[in-house]
Amino acid sequence: MAPRALSAFRSCENAAIYREDDTMHARTLVSITLTLSAAFQSAGAIAGPAYLIHAGTLLAVPGEAPKARQSIVVRDGRIAEVRDGFIDPRDIGDVEVVNLADRFVLPGLIDAHVHLLVEQGPEYKLNLVAKSDADRAFDGALFARRTLEAGFTTVRDVASTGQATFALRDAIAAGHVPGPRMLAAGNALWATGHLSGFRPDVLALFDTTTDCDGADDCRRAVRAQVGRGADVIKLHATGAVLNEVDSWLEQQLTDEELQAIMETAHALGRRTAAHAHGVKGINAALRAGVDSIEHGSFLDDSSIALFKTHGAYLVPTLMATEALTARSAANASLSPIEREKAAAVGRAMQDAAARAREAGVKIAFGSDSGVTPHGDNAREFELLVAAGMTPMEAIRAATVSCADLLGLADQIGTLEPGKAADLIATAGNPLEDVGALRDVGFVMRAGVIYKDLFHPLDRSR
Ligand SMILES: [Zn+2]
């Protein structure tokens, strides 16, 4: 086991979860972990008590029909068993009962596209130069808690500069900070020249370690990011909406550069996520073997064919488009070029998501939170439904599909024996009104209750 993988394992809550590169070890380790739990506790990990949860309605596997009156037994941070009916706690020994008998229970939500250390507002641009890595770490701790309390128990952070994102990931895993389980990209890979909006001497302050030109340089950048602690490699196949100089509809990294990035990342056991708006960049990244296209605003039929050939995911991020369109209309904090781009992407992205879904492209849930306030992530469900998904499809995108995209399908995404005890509950039925997910009343991650509005007097949490 590699040193980083070992440290990730050590910091897990009673082996409640492993990162992607640990999964091959997970099966053999599970058998010894229970006996090691005391050691993990002394290392600062969390160990919740055993729970018996009575679920009024349980959607254990999104995509399959929910069941009424189910019992879930949680031990050592994992689902021990799921049984029909409300079983008597005296039948199974020392457990604490959680009464969700009149609630809707489902797996913890997963968001494959967040930026957990930033939140854009009027001072966004100033903050890019005013905030230190340490400031961002503390901001990230606040945003992580809000995200978890909104019912998102796992997130993939697809880019934030510096080391703070990895420190936050590790602090959450160690139980020092409440937050969702994180996979983190750290710095994204870009072609040189993408930075804009500041004087050149101010731009010189920005970290350009992962700007890369030429295949060899892009290999170096991937390796550097993995060395810094990246779980996933984020790259920019086209320019961005929030940028005054780059070409967001053309291809930004060359075919050779994209190929080198995918090969190197995959050889190091890391998946890749490509930011891409224009069709040339989308298709080039897909041909190079990218694992997910983020945004995908101007995809066309040729892109849809490539998605299906390569089995790649689309992560639409409709919330970001909605927010940027609103900000553009309000003429707030966007330059004229950025406003023009925001208006164009607003029209395109929802249509792209609808066409991709119709054609059977695999879609994973991503909110791009950070562009919007953290904790509002579930708004994306309503936009996915507006784009043609059923509520069940949207929930599946944020559970089963995200778990698959993140390489954690054997750990999270459904409530089945052996998986992490990541579960949430709502008062309303989200299969009837997906907006019910904006009001999550109960959150458990890895067997620890982080939020319980349904029993405010019973619990001191
Ligand atoms: Zn983003």
Tab-separated table of C-alpha atoms and ligand atoms in Angstrom:
chain	number	residue	atom	x	y	z
A	1	MET	CA	0.000	0.000	0.000
A	2	ALA	CA	1.302	3.435	-0.919
A	3	PRO	CA	2.074	5.794	2.004
A	4	ARG	CA	-0.765	8.168	1.110
A	5	ALA	CA	-3.207	5.330	0.772
A	6	LEU	CA	-2.109	4.031	4.144
A	7	SER	CA	-2.705	7.394	5.787
A	8	ALA	CA	-6.128	7.610	4.145
A	9	PHE	CA	-6.929	4.184	5.539
A	10	ARG	CA	-5.750	5.134	8.991
A	11	SER	CA	-7.920	8.202	9.026
A	12	CYS	CA	-11.097	6.404	8.075
A	13	GLU	CA	-13.892	6.064	10.582
A	14	ASN	CA	-13.559	2.392	11.520
A	15	ALA	CA	-12.746	1.714	7.910
A	16	ALA	CA	-16.103	3.225	7.026
A	17	ILE	CA	-14.765	4.198	3.631
A	18	TYR	CA	-11.695	3.938	1.470
A	19	ARG	CA	-10.555	6.136	-1.308
A	20	GLU	CA	-10.653	4.756	-4.796
A	21	ASP	CA	-7.068	3.598	-4.721
A	22	ASP	CA	-7.698	1.745	-1.475
A	23	THR	CA	-10.630	-0.285	-2.662
A	24	MET	CA	-8.529	-3.224	-3.779
A	25	HIS	CA	-7.301	-3.498	-0.211
A	26	ALA	CA	-10.681	-2.893	1.348
A	27	ARG	CA	-12.048	-6.401	1.143
A	28	THR	CA	-9.117	-7.964	2.897
A	29	LEU	CA	-8.955	-5.180	5.413
A	30	VAL	CA	-12.606	-5.260	6.412
A	31	SER	CA	-12.136	-8.477	8.325
A	32	ILE	CA	-9.381	-7.048	10.478
A	33	THR	CA	-10.784	-3.568	10.891
A	34	LEU	CA	-13.350	-4.387	13.498
A	35	THR	CA	-10.652	-5.578	15.835
A	36	LEU	CA	-8.647	-2.450	15.107
A	37	SER	CA	-11.443	-0.015	15.895
A	38	ALA	CA	-9.994	0.917	19.284
A	39	ALA	CA	-6.759	1.929	17.596
A	40	PHE	CA	-8.667	4.125	15.160
A	41	GLN	CA	-10.496	5.822	18.002
A	42	SER	CA	-7.233	6.662	19.698
A	43	ALA	CA	-6.046	8.139	16.403
A	44	GLY	CA	-8.967	10.571	16.464
A	45	ALA	CA	-11.400	8.645	14.295
A	46	ILE	CA	-15.098	8.570	15.042
A	47	ALA	CA	-16.989	5.553	16.298
A	48	GLY	CA	-20.729	5.962	16.616
A	49	PRO	CA	-22.862	3.563	18.676
A	50	ALA	CA	-24.878	0.822	17.022
A	51	TYR	CA	-28.241	2.028	15.730
A	52	LEU	CA	-31.535	0.460	14.785
A	53	ILE	CA	-33.338	2.775	12.368
A	54	HIS	CA	-37.054	2.361	11.702
A	55	ALA	CA	-37.707	3.858	8.260
A	56	GLY	CA	-41.305	4.614	7.243
A	57	THR	CA	-40.303	4.500	3.582
A	58	LEU	CA	-36.849	3.339	2.502
A	59	LEU	CA	-35.316	3.959	-0.899
A	60	ALA	CA	-32.347	1.661	-0.314
A	61	VAL	CA	-31.315	1.427	-3.970
A	62	PRO	CA	-32.334	4.453	-6.059
A	63	GLY	CA	-33.705	3.136	-9.329
A	64	GLU	CA	-35.558	0.326	-7.563
A	65	ALA	CA	-38.946	0.777	-5.874
A	66	PRO	CA	-38.940	2.088	-2.295
A	67	LYS	CA	-40.256	-0.160	0.495
A	68	ALA	CA	-42.473	0.690	3.459
A	69	ARG	CA	-41.667	-0.152	7.108
A	70	GLN	CA	-38.008	-1.138	6.952
A	71	SER	CA	-35.398	-1.618	9.663
A	72	ILE	CA	-31.742	-0.704	9.155
A	73	VAL	CA	-29.084	-1.894	11.567
A	74	VAL	CA	-25.912	0.217	11.682
A	75	ARG	CA	-22.743	-1.037	13.312
A	76	ASP	CA	-19.199	0.328	13.162
A	77	GLY	CA	-20.153	2.980	10.659
A	78	ARG	CA	-21.621	0.533	8.171
A	79	ILE	CA	-24.956	-0.937	7.228
A	80	ALA	CA	-25.053	-4.284	9.032
A	81	GLU	CA	-28.466	-5.361	7.721
A	82	VAL	CA	-31.742	-4.169	6.231
A	83	ARG	CA	-34.907	-6.067	7.191
A	84	ASP	CA	-38.621	-5.889	6.437
A	85	GLY	CA	-40.808	-4.546	9.227
A	86	PHE	CA	-39.919	-2.641	12.394
A	87	ILE	CA	-37.827	-5.106	14.345
A	88	ASP	CA	-37.737	-5.012	18.133
A	89	PRO	CA	-34.416	-3.648	19.467
A	90	ARG	CA	-34.437	-6.337	22.181
A	91	ASP	CA	-34.033	-8.909	19.422
A	92	ILE	CA	-30.686	-7.586	18.263
A	93	GLY	CA	-28.852	-6.502	21.386
A	94	ASP	CA	-27.375	-3.195	22.413
A	95	VAL	CA	-28.589	-0.606	19.910
A	96	GLU	CA	-29.964	2.922	20.012
A	97	VAL	CA	-33.293	3.241	18.179
A	98	VAL	CA	-33.752	6.078	15.684
A	99	ASN	CA	-37.429	6.535	14.965
A	100	LEU	CA	-37.915	7.634	11.357
A	101	ALA	CA	-41.144	5.625	11.080
A	102	ASP	CA	-42.989	8.493	9.436
A	103	ARG	CA	-40.070	9.714	7.310
A	104	PHE	CA	-38.587	9.002	3.871
A	105	VAL	CA	-35.083	7.524	4.172
A	106	LEU	CA	-32.535	7.330	1.354
A	107	PRO	CA	-28.773	7.078	0.845
A	108	GLY	CA	-26.648	10.148	1.617
A	109	LEU	CA	-26.428	12.385	-1.418
A	110	ILE	CA	-23.260	12.763	-3.479
A	111	ASP	CA	-22.251	15.900	-5.369
A	112	ALA	CA	-19.591	15.313	-8.042
A	113	HIS	CA	-18.879	18.980	-8.682
A	114	VAL	CA	-18.254	21.409	-5.840
A	115	HIS	CA	-15.655	24.000	-4.918
A	116	LEU	CA	-15.796	23.673	-1.161
A	117	LEU	CA	-13.250	26.326	-0.221
A	118	VAL	CA	-14.783	29.303	-1.985
A	119	GLU	CA	-18.168	30.944	-2.337
A	120	GLN	CA	-18.640	33.558	-5.011
A	121	GLY	CA	-20.132	36.857	-3.954
A	122	PRO	CA	-19.529	40.549	-4.589
A	123	GLU	CA	-16.012	40.223	-3.116
A	124	TYR	CA	-15.102	37.105	-5.081
A	125	LYS	CA	-12.401	38.749	-7.169
A	126	LEU	CA	-10.845	40.553	-4.217
A	127	ASN	CA	-10.834	37.306	-2.247
A	128	LEU	CA	-8.766	35.614	-4.959
A	129	VAL	CA	-5.829	37.726	-3.850
A	130	ALA	CA	-6.873	38.661	-0.307
A	131	LYS	CA	-7.477	35.202	1.162
A	132	SER	CA	-4.598	32.980	2.221
A	133	ASP	CA	-4.580	29.192	2.068
A	134	ALA	CA	-5.267	29.213	5.821
A	135	ASP	CA	-8.275	31.526	5.385
A	136	ARG	CA	-9.652	29.187	2.753
A	137	ALA	CA	-9.219	26.160	4.999
A	138	PHE	CA	-11.406	27.758	7.687
A	139	ASP	CA	-13.941	28.946	5.107
A	140	GLY	CA	-13.959	25.407	3.761
A	141	ALA	CA	-14.685	23.977	7.213
A	142	LEU	CA	-17.827	26.153	7.417
A	143	PHE	CA	-18.937	25.267	3.887
A	144	ALA	CA	-18.258	21.561	4.529
A	145	ARG	CA	-20.585	21.582	7.544
A	146	ARG	CA	-23.327	23.339	5.593
A	147	THR	CA	-22.964	20.833	2.763
A	148	LEU	CA	-23.167	17.857	5.118
A	149	GLU	CA	-26.190	19.291	6.930
A	150	ALA	CA	-27.908	19.692	3.546
A	151	GLY	CA	-27.706	15.904	3.184
A	152	PHE	CA	-24.605	15.614	0.994
A	153	THR	CA	-22.415	13.015	2.657
A	154	THR	CA	-19.802	12.788	-0.119
A	155	VAL	CA	-18.478	15.433	-2.505
A	156	ARG	CA	-15.884	15.601	-5.236
A	157	ASP	CA	-14.069	18.930	-5.020
A	158	VAL	CA	-13.056	19.708	-8.580
A	159	ALA	CA	-10.465	22.378	-8.078
A	160	SER	CA	-9.320	24.881	-5.578
A	161	THR	CA	-5.780	26.186	-5.414
A	162	GLY	CA	-3.182	25.349	-2.795
A	163	GLN	CA	-3.045	22.646	-0.152
A	164	ALA	CA	-6.043	23.674	1.964
A	165	THR	CA	-8.450	21.395	0.120
A	166	PHE	CA	-6.361	18.329	0.959
A	167	ALA	CA	-5.993	19.453	4.578
A	168	LEU	CA	-9.774	19.842	4.830
A	169	ARG	CA	-10.343	16.411	3.250
A	170	ASP	CA	-8.002	14.783	5.734
A	171	ALA	CA	-9.400	16.707	8.728
A	172	ILE	CA	-12.930	15.552	7.848
A	173	ALA	CA	-11.754	11.963	7.406
A	174	ALA	CA	-10.039	12.095	10.797
A	175	GLY	CA	-13.211	13.408	12.442
A	176	HIS	CA	-11.694	16.769	13.383
A	177	VAL	CA	-14.142	18.740	11.253
A	178	PRO	CA	-17.757	17.828	10.398
A	179	GLY	CA	-18.192	17.573	6.662
A	180	PRO	CA	-18.866	15.300	3.738
A	181	ARG	CA	-16.374	12.646	2.705
A	182	MET	CA	-14.220	14.412	0.105
A	183	LEU	CA	-12.412	13.462	-3.026
A	184	ALA	CA	-10.271	16.428	-4.008
A	185	ALA	CA	-8.550	17.580	-7.178
A	186	GLY	CA	-6.623	20.574	-5.831
A	187	ASN	CA	-5.169	22.666	-8.650
A	188	ALA	CA	-6.684	22.154	-12.084
A	189	LEU	CA	-4.642	21.692	-15.254
A	190	TRP	CA	-4.891	24.474	-17.822
A	191	ALA	CA	-3.071	25.644	-20.924
A	192	THR	CA	-0.842	28.621	-20.146
A	193	GLY	CA	-2.474	32.003	-20.626
A	194	HIS	CA	-5.885	31.374	-19.090
A	195	LEU	CA	-5.440	33.778	-16.194
A	196	SER	CA	-7.174	37.109	-16.582
A	197	GLY	CA	-8.823	39.961	-14.746
A	198	PHE	CA	-5.788	41.294	-12.862
A	199	ARG	CA	-2.627	43.267	-13.678
A	200	PRO	CA	0.165	40.991	-14.927
A	201	ASP	CA	2.244	41.615	-11.797
A	202	VAL	CA	-0.727	40.580	-9.647
A	203	LEU	CA	-1.362	37.537	-11.832
A	204	ALA	CA	2.229	36.531	-11.106
A	205	LEU	CA	1.087	35.782	-7.541
A	206	PHE	CA	-1.189	32.959	-8.740
A	207	ASP	CA	-0.023	29.355	-8.543
A	208	THR	CA	0.679	28.149	-12.083
A	209	THR	CA	2.277	24.816	-11.173
A	210	THR	CA	-0.392	22.970	-13.115
A	211	ASP	CA	-0.492	25.189	-16.191
A	212	CYS	CA	0.963	22.899	-18.829
A	213	ASP	CA	2.019	23.101	-22.472
A	214	GLY	CA	3.029	20.049	-24.460
A	215	ALA	CA	2.466	16.401	-23.609
A	216	ASP	CA	5.543	16.032	-21.399
A	217	ASP	CA	4.703	19.137	-19.411
A	218	CYS	CA	1.137	17.911	-18.925
A	219	ARG	CA	2.453	14.577	-17.650
A	220	ARG	CA	4.587	16.520	-15.179
A	221	ALA	CA	1.564	18.533	-14.049
A	222	VAL	CA	-0.508	15.391	-13.404
A	223	ARG	CA	2.323	13.819	-11.448
A	224	ALA	CA	2.827	17.019	-9.447
A	225	GLN	CA	-0.859	17.086	-8.506
A	226	VAL	CA	-0.871	13.446	-7.486
A	227	GLY	CA	2.203	14.169	-5.394
A	228	ARG	CA	0.376	17.001	-3.653
A	229	GLY	CA	-2.456	14.630	-2.755
A	230	ALA	CA	-4.992	14.760	-5.596
A	231	ASP	CA	-7.629	12.004	-5.658
A	232	VAL	CA	-8.841	13.103	-9.079
A	233	ILE	CA	-7.354	15.187	-11.907
A	234	LYS	CA	-9.327	18.219	-13.096
A	235	LEU	CA	-8.444	19.725	-16.453
A	236	HIS	CA	-9.793	22.465	-18.663
A	237	ALA	CA	-10.502	21.259	-22.189
A	238	THR	CA	-12.047	24.625	-23.090
A	239	GLY	CA	-12.019	28.086	-21.568
A	240	ALA	CA	-14.499	29.208	-18.907
A	241	VAL	CA	-17.456	31.553	-18.553
A	242	LEU	CA	-15.738	33.540	-15.824
A	243	ASN	CA	-12.722	34.557	-17.875
A	244	GLU	CA	-12.056	37.550	-20.075
A	245	VAL	CA	-9.403	36.227	-22.429
A	246	ASP	CA	-9.781	32.534	-23.132
A	247	SER	CA	-11.649	30.837	-25.921
A	248	TRP	CA	-14.361	28.903	-24.210
A	249	LEU	CA	-15.919	27.352	-27.295
A	250	GLU	CA	-12.676	26.166	-28.905
A	251	GLN	CA	-10.417	23.362	-27.774
A	252	GLN	CA	-7.907	24.604	-25.210
A	253	LEU	CA	-5.560	21.692	-24.527
A	254	THR	CA	-4.326	19.858	-27.658
A	255	ASP	CA	-5.143	16.223	-28.462
A	256	GLU	CA	-1.598	15.238	-27.468
A	257	GLU	CA	-1.855	17.109	-24.163
A	258	LEU	CA	-5.241	15.590	-23.366
A	259	GLN	CA	-3.973	12.110	-24.214
A	260	ALA	CA	-0.934	12.576	-21.982
A	261	ILE	CA	-3.121	13.789	-19.084
A	262	MET	CA	-5.539	10.849	-19.273
A	263	GLU	CA	-2.782	8.241	-19.685
A	264	THR	CA	-0.738	9.596	-16.802
A	265	ALA	CA	-3.707	10.065	-14.469
A	266	HIS	CA	-5.095	6.605	-15.167
A	267	ALA	CA	-1.676	4.993	-14.775
A	268	LEU	CA	-1.513	6.607	-11.320
A	269	GLY	CA	-5.001	5.322	-10.446
A	270	ARG	CA	-6.716	8.725	-10.680
A	271	ARG	CA	-9.843	9.513	-12.654
A	272	THR	CA	-10.172	12.626	-14.755
A	273	ALA	CA	-12.804	15.369	-14.948
A	274	ALA	CA	-12.747	17.805	-17.863
A	275	HIS	CA	-14.326	21.227	-17.722
A	276	ALA	CA	-15.681	21.734	-21.246
A	277	HIS	CA	-18.299	24.019	-22.801
A	278	GLY	CA	-17.621	23.980	-26.560
A	279	VAL	CA	-18.135	20.864	-28.659
A	280	LYS	CA	-14.536	20.689	-29.921
A	281	GLY	CA	-13.154	20.516	-26.385
A	282	ILE	CA	-15.887	18.127	-25.226
A	283	ASN	CA	-15.224	15.710	-28.084
A	284	ALA	CA	-11.439	15.929	-27.819
A	285	ALA	CA	-11.557	15.116	-24.095
A	286	LEU	CA	-13.944	12.213	-24.711
A	287	ARG	CA	-11.707	10.804	-27.459
A	288	ALA	CA	-8.737	11.030	-25.095
A	289	GLY	CA	-10.621	8.902	-22.540
A	290	VAL	CA	-11.810	11.387	-19.934
A	291	ASP	CA	-14.040	9.960	-17.188
A	292	SER	CA	-16.461	12.897	-16.968
A	293	ILE	CA	-17.309	16.050	-18.848
A	294	GLU	CA	-18.248	18.913	-16.541
A	295	HIS	CA	-20.905	21.358	-17.892
A	296	GLY	CA	-20.984	20.068	-21.503
A	297	SER	CA	-22.991	23.109	-22.563
A	298	PHE	CA	-22.646	22.841	-26.334
A	299	LEU	CA	-22.477	19.079	-26.807
A	300	ASP	CA	-23.999	17.748	-30.035
A	301	ASP	CA	-24.910	14.376	-31.550
A	302	SER	CA	-21.259	13.550	-32.245
A	303	SER	CA	-20.522	14.171	-28.536
A	304	ILE	CA	-23.417	11.951	-27.473
A	305	ALA	CA	-22.006	9.134	-29.620
A	306	LEU	CA	-18.566	9.598	-28.020
A	307	PHE	CA	-20.035	9.642	-24.490
A	308	LYS	CA	-21.673	6.308	-25.165
A	309	THR	CA	-18.669	4.725	-26.895
A	310	HIS	CA	-16.345	5.648	-24.029
A	311	GLY	CA	-18.835	5.226	-21.156
A	312	ALA	CA	-18.051	8.706	-19.854
A	313	TYR	CA	-20.350	10.651	-17.547
A	314	LEU	CA	-21.864	14.080	-18.106
A	315	VAL	CA	-22.057	16.330	-15.029
A	316	PRO	CA	-24.322	19.171	-16.179
A	317	THR	CA	-24.110	21.729	-13.258
A	318	LEU	CA	-27.362	23.511	-14.124
A	319	MET	CA	-27.368	25.529	-10.895
A	320	ALA	CA	-24.222	27.369	-11.887
A	321	THR	CA	-25.796	28.376	-15.160
A	322	GLU	CA	-28.912	29.592	-13.398
A	323	ALA	CA	-26.836	31.655	-10.968
A	324	LEU	CA	-24.546	33.138	-13.611
A	325	THR	CA	-27.494	34.029	-15.806
A	326	ALA	CA	-29.139	35.803	-12.872
A	327	ARG	CA	-25.927	37.612	-11.982
A	328	SER	CA	-25.449	38.545	-15.597
A	329	ALA	CA	-28.960	39.984	-15.766
A	330	ALA	CA	-28.297	41.897	-12.566
A	331	ASN	CA	-25.075	43.193	-14.120
A	332	ALA	CA	-23.301	42.153	-10.932
A	333	SER	CA	-19.568	41.401	-10.729
A	334	LEU	CA	-19.248	40.105	-14.313
A	335	SER	CA	-17.305	41.818	-17.077
A	336	PRO	CA	-19.093	42.493	-20.414
A	337	ILE	CA	-17.443	39.447	-22.020
A	338	GLU	CA	-18.372	37.254	-19.062
A	339	ARG	CA	-21.973	38.482	-19.195
A	340	GLU	CA	-22.161	37.579	-22.879
A	341	LYS	CA	-20.853	34.089	-22.160
A	342	ALA	CA	-23.210	33.608	-19.201
A	343	ALA	CA	-26.229	34.463	-21.321
A	344	ALA	CA	-25.167	31.991	-24.035
A	345	VAL	CA	-24.440	29.148	-21.628
A	346	GLY	CA	-27.734	29.734	-19.825
A	347	ARG	CA	-29.605	28.931	-23.000
A	348	ALA	CA	-27.452	25.957	-23.944
A	349	MET	CA	-26.749	23.857	-20.874
A	350	GLN	CA	-30.219	22.748	-19.876
A	351	ASP	CA	-30.930	21.782	-23.482
A	352	ALA	CA	-27.651	19.815	-23.605
A	353	ALA	CA	-28.543	17.943	-20.414
A	354	ALA	CA	-32.014	17.164	-21.765
A	355	ARG	CA	-30.663	15.806	-25.060
A	356	ALA	CA	-27.963	13.759	-23.343
A	357	ARG	CA	-30.503	12.224	-20.959
A	358	GLU	CA	-32.877	11.460	-23.811
A	359	ALA	CA	-30.072	9.692	-25.692
A	360	GLY	CA	-29.099	7.572	-22.685
A	361	VAL	CA	-25.816	9.285	-21.740
A	362	LYS	CA	-24.790	8.518	-18.156
A	363	ILE	CA	-25.459	11.594	-16.015
A	364	ALA	CA	-24.025	12.295	-12.563
A	365	PHE	CA	-25.168	15.007	-10.183
A	366	GLY	CA	-23.033	18.147	-9.813
A	367	SER	CA	-24.101	21.528	-8.482
A	368	ASP	CA	-20.915	23.591	-8.945
A	369	SER	CA	-21.567	24.889	-5.408
A	370	GLY	CA	-19.140	27.669	-4.686
A	371	VAL	CA	-20.543	29.487	-7.693
A	372	THR	CA	-23.749	29.285	-5.610
A	373	PRO	CA	-23.964	29.173	-1.787
A	374	HIS	CA	-22.863	25.907	-0.163
A	375	GLY	CA	-25.788	24.018	1.304
A	376	ASP	CA	-28.123	24.949	-1.550
A	377	ASN	CA	-26.837	21.976	-3.602
A	378	ALA	CA	-30.233	20.235	-3.768
A	379	ARG	CA	-31.633	22.970	-5.992
A	380	GLU	CA	-29.899	21.019	-8.788
A	381	PHE	CA	-32.491	18.232	-8.397
A	382	GLU	CA	-35.275	20.584	-9.433
A	383	LEU	CA	-33.307	21.762	-12.463
A	384	LEU	CA	-32.529	18.181	-13.530
A	385	VAL	CA	-36.241	17.380	-13.302
A	386	ALA	CA	-37.006	20.514	-15.318
A	387	ALA	CA	-34.555	19.158	-17.921
A	388	GLY	CA	-36.654	16.001	-18.261
A	389	MET	CA	-35.426	13.612	-15.577
A	390	THR	CA	-37.888	11.877	-13.294
A	391	PRO	CA	-37.277	12.500	-9.569
A	392	MET	CA	-36.041	8.893	-9.323
A	393	GLU	CA	-33.528	9.458	-12.139
A	394	ALA	CA	-32.296	12.651	-10.483
A	395	ILE	CA	-31.865	10.890	-7.127
A	396	ARG	CA	-30.075	8.021	-8.842
A	397	ALA	CA	-27.728	10.560	-10.490
A	398	ALA	CA	-26.787	11.838	-7.002
A	399	THR	CA	-26.318	8.400	-5.452
A	400	VAL	CA	-25.702	5.299	-7.580
A	401	SER	CA	-24.282	7.184	-10.577
A	402	CYS	CA	-22.062	9.527	-8.578
A	403	ALA	CA	-20.723	6.601	-6.548
A	404	ASP	CA	-19.821	4.863	-9.822
A	405	LEU	CA	-18.192	7.989	-11.268
A	406	LEU	CA	-16.139	8.473	-8.103
A	407	GLY	CA	-15.006	4.838	-8.135
A	408	LEU	CA	-16.762	4.200	-4.802
A	409	ALA	CA	-19.695	2.083	-5.967
A	410	ASP	CA	-18.823	-0.706	-3.549
A	411	GLN	CA	-18.777	1.735	-0.611
A	412	ILE	CA	-21.535	4.340	-1.024
A	413	GLY	CA	-24.567	5.227	-3.152
A	414	THR	CA	-27.003	2.586	-1.840
A	415	LEU	CA	-28.061	1.321	1.591
A	416	GLU	CA	-26.994	-2.307	1.477
A	417	PRO	CA	-25.094	-4.471	3.975
A	418	GLY	CA	-21.388	-3.664	4.057
A	419	LYS	CA	-21.703	-0.159	2.680
A	420	ALA	CA	-21.038	3.010	4.647
A	421	ALA	CA	-23.940	4.078	6.872
A	422	ASP	CA	-24.494	7.327	4.979
A	423	LEU	CA	-28.210	8.069	5.071
A	424	ILE	CA	-30.614	10.968	5.205
A	425	ALA	CA	-34.323	11.463	5.865
A	426	THR	CA	-36.942	13.914	4.715
A	427	ALA	CA	-40.491	14.682	5.857
A	428	GLY	CA	-41.846	14.798	2.302
A	429	ASN	CA	-41.580	12.144	-0.396
A	430	PRO	CA	-38.909	13.274	-2.903
A	431	LEU	CA	-40.208	10.816	-5.516
A	432	GLU	CA	-43.419	12.863	-5.585
A	433	ASP	CA	-41.770	16.267	-5.155
A	434	VAL	CA	-37.998	16.292	-5.579
A	435	GLY	CA	-38.003	19.671	-3.801
A	436	ALA	CA	-38.368	17.675	-0.550
A	437	LEU	CA	-34.591	17.163	-0.781
A	438	ARG	CA	-34.057	20.845	-0.068
A	439	ASP	CA	-35.329	20.174	3.431
A	440	VAL	CA	-33.313	17.269	4.826
A	441	GLY	CA	-34.081	16.712	8.511
A	442	PHE	CA	-31.720	13.867	9.401
A	443	VAL	CA	-28.145	13.224	8.324
A	444	MET	CA	-25.951	10.264	9.257
A	445	ARG	CA	-22.497	9.814	7.753
A	446	ALA	CA	-20.420	6.717	8.419
A	447	GLY	CA	-22.719	5.829	11.307
A	448	VAL	CA	-22.482	9.212	13.035
A	449	ILE	CA	-25.562	11.441	13.347
A	450	TYR	CA	-24.709	15.003	12.321
A	451	LYS	CA	-28.227	16.412	12.126
A	452	ASP	CA	-31.572	15.362	13.588
A	453	LEU	CA	-34.314	17.955	13.398
A	454	PHE	CA	-36.911	15.219	13.866
A	455	HIS	CA	-35.894	14.543	17.471
A	456	PRO	CA	-34.652	17.911	18.739
A	457	LEU	CA	-35.372	17.105	22.373
A	458	ASP	CA	-34.073	13.541	22.380
A	459	ARG	CA	-30.607	14.313	21.155
A	460	SER	CA	-27.965	16.791	22.112
A	461	ARG	CA	-26.384	16.767	18.666
B	1	ZN	ZN	-16.829	24.175	-11.270
